[in-house]
Amino acid sequence: MDQRPFGRTGLRVTPICIGTSPLASMPALYGYAVDDARAEATVSAVLDGPVNFLDTSNNYGNGSAERRIGAVIRRRGLPEGFVLATKADADPETGAFDGERVRRSVAESLERLGVDHVPVMYLHDPEYHLTFEEAMAPGGAVEALVALRDEGVVGHLGVAGGPVDLMRRFVGTDVFDAVINHNRWTLVDRSADPLMDDAAAKGIAFVNGAPYGGGMLVKGPDAQPRYAYRETPESIREAVRAMMAACEKHEVPLSAAALQFSLRDPRVTSTIVGVSEPGRVAATLALADIPIPAELWDELDRLAPPSGGWPE
């Protein structure tokens, strides 16, 4: 699999990044459980394959995703050139997300993963815990991340979150080398467009999360009526039904179109796809290779909801 420059960092990553939130086993969110053996087998399948980019977080399953990844790393190590990324999170009990908490979060992640350094560390979901001003304040979360980078504990800094306007403010600081945005650059929600332009102009890696919108763009709106795990306007469901019909006419799975919509945009450095079992790694790579005719892309563009998303 070809690799792309990870912004201005000097790292190179595959256009698909494997996400590990499902490996944390969160049945309340995903509707199914994942045991240790299945999770570790999935991580091994990633390390054995062509993808060189794995994304996780301190708070996935209260640390269970990192522990499961770490169990595999301790047994076999990481391939040369493999890029492991994780995220600093707020305290799960108090909600604190200051500089002290960031240092604790990073230390917890390193211990679970069994490494003394990670190439990429993101500030995760600040919108739930902090204002922009609080995050950037002296003694705050961003200052702590910068110090950890300067100490060599982490390599490059990123910010990961949802609201586009907030992510644009963080990107504008020039502190971050990467940004993850989720559910806002898909077949039916294209509201991340200005953020992607900002990142491209600054040489910042844009990593697109949740290209399937939580499953609707795989299963369809009748099987999965919620987009991004929240209630969805009927106009969105109607648009997805029309897109499904267009894909069926061209004998292309909706999931392939949803994935390749992200992969084909030159502003997208990598696309995060969460997987929950070993076979899904190869299945994802197969979706990326399905030929999609230009006329189908034209039709999908016409069917996209004009408003593109929901209020932040």
Short mmCIF file of N, CA, C and O in Angstrom, two decimals, residues 147-208:
data_model
loop_
_atom_site.label_atom_id
_atom_site.label_comp_id
_atom_site.label_asym_id
_atom_site.label_seq_id
_atom_site.Cartn_x
_atom_site.Cartn_y
_atom_site.Cartn_z
N ALA A 147 5.35 20.54 26.20
CA ALA A 147 6.47 20.17 27.05
C ALA A 147 6.83 18.70 26.88
O ALA A 147 8.02 18.35 26.81
N LEU A 148 5.84 17.84 26.78
CA LEU A 148 6.10 16.41 26.58
C LEU A 148 6.77 16.16 25.24
O LEU A 148 7.65 15.30 25.12
N ARG A 149 6.36 16.92 24.23
CA ARG A 149 7.03 16.81 22.93
C ARG A 149 8.49 17.25 23.04
O ARG A 149 9.40 16.58 22.55
N ASP A 150 8.72 18.36 23.72
CA ASP A 150 10.08 18.88 23.85
C ASP A 150 10.96 17.96 24.69
O ASP A 150 12.19 17.92 24.50
N GLU A 151 10.34 17.20 25.58
CA GLU A 151 11.08 16.24 26.40
C GLU A 151 11.34 14.93 25.66
O GLU A 151 12.05 14.06 26.18
N GLY A 152 10.76 14.77 24.49
CA GLY A 152 10.97 13.55 23.71
C GLY A 152 10.05 12.41 24.07
O GLY A 152 10.23 11.29 23.58
N VAL A 153 9.06 12.67 24.93
CA VAL A 153 8.12 11.61 25.33
C VAL A 153 7.14 11.30 24.20
O VAL A 153 6.76 10.15 24.00
N VAL A 154 6.73 12.33 23.47
CA VAL A 154 5.86 12.14 22.31
C VAL A 154 6.53 12.81 21.12
O VAL A 154 7.37 13.72 21.28
N GLY A 155 6.16 12.36 19.93
CA GLY A 155 6.77 12.90 18.73
C GLY A 155 6.10 14.16 18.23
O GLY A 155 6.62 15.26 18.36
N HIS A 156 4.91 13.99 17.65
CA HIS A 156 4.20 15.10 17.03
C HIS A 156 2.83 15.25 17.67
O HIS A 156 2.22 14.27 18.10
N LEU A 157 2.35 16.48 17.70
CA LEU A 157 1.09 16.78 18.39
C LEU A 157 -0.05 16.94 17.40
O LEU A 157 0.11 17.49 16.31
N GLY A 158 -1.21 16.44 17.82
CA GLY A 158 -2.43 16.60 17.04
C GLY A 158 -3.58 16.98 17.94
O GLY A 158 -3.48 16.93 19.18
N VAL A 159 -4.67 17.36 17.33
CA VAL A 159 -5.91 17.62 18.05
C VAL A 159 -7.01 16.83 17.36
O VAL A 159 -7.04 16.75 16.13
N ALA A 160 -7.87 16.21 18.15
CA ALA A 160 -8.93 15.36 17.61
C ALA A 160 -10.25 15.77 18.21
O ALA A 160 -10.39 15.83 19.43
N GLY A 161 -11.22 16.07 17.36
CA GLY A 161 -12.52 16.47 17.88
C GLY A 161 -13.53 16.62 16.76
O GLY A 161 -13.26 16.32 15.60
N GLY A 162 -14.71 17.14 17.16
CA GLY A 162 -15.81 17.24 16.23
C GLY A 162 -16.07 18.62 15.65
O GLY A 162 -15.98 18.81 14.43
N PRO A 163 -16.41 19.62 16.49
CA PRO A 163 -16.84 20.91 15.95
C PRO A 163 -15.81 21.54 15.02
O PRO A 163 -14.66 21.78 15.41
N VAL A 164 -16.22 21.80 13.82
CA VAL A 164 -15.29 22.27 12.80
C VAL A 164 -14.68 23.62 13.17
O VAL A 164 -13.46 23.83 13.05
N ASP A 165 -15.50 24.55 13.65
CA ASP A 165 -14.97 25.87 13.97
C ASP A 165 -13.94 25.80 15.08
O ASP A 165 -12.92 26.51 15.05
N LEU A 166 -14.17 24.96 16.09
CA LEU A 166 -13.20 24.80 17.17
C LEU A 166 -11.91 24.18 16.65
O LEU A 166 -10.80 24.63 17.00
N MET A 167 -12.02 23.14 15.83
CA MET A 167 -10.83 22.52 15.28
C MET A 167 -10.04 23.51 14.43
O MET A 167 -8.80 23.50 14.43
N ARG A 168 -10.71 24.39 13.73
CA ARG A 168 -10.01 25.40 12.93
C ARG A 168 -9.22 26.35 13.83
O ARG A 168 -8.12 26.79 13.47
N ARG A 169 -9.75 26.67 15.01
CA ARG A 169 -9.01 27.53 15.93
C ARG A 169 -7.74 26.85 16.41
O ARG A 169 -6.67 27.47 16.48
N PHE A 170 -7.83 25.56 16.74
CA PHE A 170 -6.63 24.85 17.16
C PHE A 170 -5.60 24.75 16.03
O PHE A 170 -4.40 24.95 16.24
N VAL A 171 -6.07 24.45 14.83
CA VAL A 171 -5.17 24.37 13.68
C VAL A 171 -4.48 25.71 13.44
O VAL A 171 -3.30 25.77 13.07
N GLY A 172 -5.18 26.79 13.71
CA GLY A 172 -4.62 28.12 13.49
C GLY A 172 -3.51 28.51 14.45
O GLY A 172 -2.82 29.51 14.22
N THR A 173 -3.31 27.75 15.51
CA THR A 173 -2.26 28.09 16.48
C THR A 173 -0.86 27.71 16.01
O THR A 173 0.12 28.16 16.59
N ASP A 174 -0.75 26.84 15.03
CA ASP A 174 0.53 26.32 14.55
C ASP A 174 1.24 25.42 15.57
O ASP A 174 2.40 25.08 15.38
N VAL A 175 0.54 25.04 16.63
CA VAL A 175 1.11 24.10 17.60
C VAL A 175 1.02 22.67 17.08
O VAL A 175 1.89 21.83 17.34
N PHE A 176 -0.03 22.38 16.32
CA PHE A 176 -0.37 21.01 15.97
C PHE A 176 0.09 20.65 14.56
O PHE A 176 0.01 21.45 13.64
N ASP A 177 0.53 19.40 14.44
CA ASP A 177 0.96 18.88 13.14
C ASP A 177 -0.11 18.02 12.48
O ASP A 177 0.07 17.60 11.33
N ALA A 178 -1.18 17.71 13.22
CA ALA A 178 -2.23 16.83 12.68
C ALA A 178 -3.56 17.18 13.33
O ALA A 178 -3.61 17.67 14.46
N VAL A 179 -4.63 16.89 12.61
CA VAL A 179 -5.97 17.07 13.15
C VAL A 179 -6.83 15.91 12.69
O VAL A 179 -6.79 15.50 11.53
N ILE A 180 -7.58 15.35 13.65
CA ILE A 180 -8.61 14.36 13.33
C ILE A 180 -9.96 15.04 13.46
O ILE A 180 -10.24 15.72 14.45
N ASN A 181 -10.78 14.85 12.45
CA ASN A 181 -12.17 15.29 12.51
C ASN A 181 -13.04 14.11 12.09
O ASN A 181 -12.67 13.35 11.21
N HIS A 182 -14.16 13.94 12.76
CA HIS A 182 -14.96 12.73 12.53
C HIS A 182 -16.38 13.05 12.10
O HIS A 182 -16.97 14.05 12.53
N ASN A 183 -16.91 12.21 11.24
CA ASN A 183 -18.31 12.26 10.81
C ASN A 183 -18.68 13.50 10.01
O ASN A 183 -19.85 13.70 9.69
N ARG A 184 -17.70 14.33 9.66
CA ARG A 184 -18.00 15.59 8.98
C ARG A 184 -17.36 15.68 7.60
O ARG A 184 -17.37 16.75 7.00
N TRP A 185 -16.82 14.57 7.12
CA TRP A 185 -16.42 14.49 5.71
C TRP A 185 -16.82 13.11 5.21
O TRP A 185 -16.04 12.17 5.16
N THR A 186 -18.09 13.00 4.87
CA THR A 186 -18.68 11.74 4.43
C THR A 186 -19.57 12.02 3.23
O THR A 186 -19.76 13.17 2.83
N LEU A 187 -20.15 10.97 2.70
CA LEU A 187 -21.07 11.13 1.58
C LEU A 187 -22.21 12.09 1.90
O LEU A 187 -22.72 12.76 1.00
N VAL A 188 -22.63 12.16 3.16
CA VAL A 188 -23.80 12.97 3.49
C VAL A 188 -23.50 14.18 4.36
O VAL A 188 -24.39 15.00 4.61
N ASP A 189 -22.30 14.33 4.86
CA ASP A 189 -21.94 15.51 5.65
C ASP A 189 -20.57 15.97 5.21
O ASP A 189 -19.57 15.29 5.44
N ARG A 190 -20.52 17.13 4.59
CA ARG A 190 -19.27 17.63 4.02
C ARG A 190 -18.84 18.94 4.68
O ARG A 190 -18.15 19.76 4.09
N SER A 191 -19.24 19.08 5.93
CA SER A 191 -19.01 20.35 6.63
C SER A 191 -17.56 20.56 7.04
O SER A 191 -17.20 21.67 7.45
N ALA A 192 -16.70 19.54 6.95
CA ALA A 192 -15.29 19.72 7.32
C ALA A 192 -14.49 20.42 6.23
O ALA A 192 -13.29 20.66 6.42
N ASP A 193 -15.10 20.76 5.13
CA ASP A 193 -14.38 21.31 3.99
C ASP A 193 -13.45 22.48 4.35
O ASP A 193 -12.28 22.46 3.98
N PRO A 194 -13.91 23.49 5.09
CA PRO A 194 -12.99 24.60 5.40
C PRO A 194 -11.84 24.19 6.31
O PRO A 194 -10.73 24.71 6.18
N LEU A 195 -12.08 23.26 7.22
CA LEU A 195 -11.01 22.75 8.07
C LEU A 195 -9.96 22.03 7.23
O LEU A 195 -8.75 22.18 7.45
N MET A 196 -10.41 21.25 6.27
CA MET A 196 -9.49 20.54 5.40
C MET A 196 -8.65 21.51 4.59
O MET A 196 -7.44 21.30 4.39
N ASP A 197 -9.26 22.58 4.13
CA ASP A 197 -8.51 23.61 3.39
C ASP A 197 -7.46 24.25 4.29
O ASP A 197 -6.32 24.47 3.87
N ASP A 198 -7.85 24.57 5.53
CA ASP A 198 -6.89 25.16 6.47
C ASP A 198 -5.70 24.24 6.69
O ASP A 198 -4.54 24.67 6.66
N ALA A 199 -5.98 22.96 6.93
CA ALA A 199 -4.91 22.01 7.21
C ALA A 199 -3.98 21.88 6.00
O ALA A 199 -2.75 21.88 6.14
N ALA A 200 -4.56 21.77 4.80
CA ALA A 200 -3.74 21.64 3.60
C ALA A 200 -2.84 22.86 3.40
O ALA A 200 -1.67 22.73 3.03
N ALA A 201 -3.38 24.03 3.67
CA ALA A 201 -2.61 25.26 3.47
C ALA A 201 -1.43 25.35 4.43
O ALA A 201 -0.39 25.94 4.09
N LYS A 202 -1.57 24.77 5.61
CA LYS A 202 -0.52 24.84 6.62
C LYS A 202 0.40 23.62 6.64
O LYS A 202 1.32 23.55 7.46
N GLY A 203 0.15 22.65 5.78
CA GLY A 203 0.95 21.45 5.79
C GLY A 203 0.67 20.56 6.99
O GLY A 203 1.53 19.80 7.44
N ILE A 204 -0.55 20.63 7.50
CA ILE A 204 -0.98 19.83 8.65
C ILE A 204 -1.72 18.60 8.14
O ILE A 204 -2.57 18.69 7.25
N ALA A 205 -1.41 17.45 8.70
CA ALA A 205 -2.07 16.22 8.29
C ALA A 205 -3.54 16.25 8.72
O ALA A 205 -3.85 16.49 9.89
N PHE A 206 -4.43 15.99 7.78
CA PHE A 206 -5.86 15.86 8.08
C PHE A 206 -6.22 14.39 8.07
O PHE A 206 -6.05 13.71 7.05
N VAL A 207 -6.68 13.90 9.20
CA VAL A 207 -7.05 12.49 9.34
C VAL A 207 -8.57 12.45 9.51
O VAL A 207 -9.13 13.06 10.42
N ASN A 208 -9.21 11.73 8.60
CA ASN A 208 -10.68 11.70 8.58
C ASN A 208 -11.20 10.48 9.34
O ASN A 208 -10.90 9.34 8.99
#
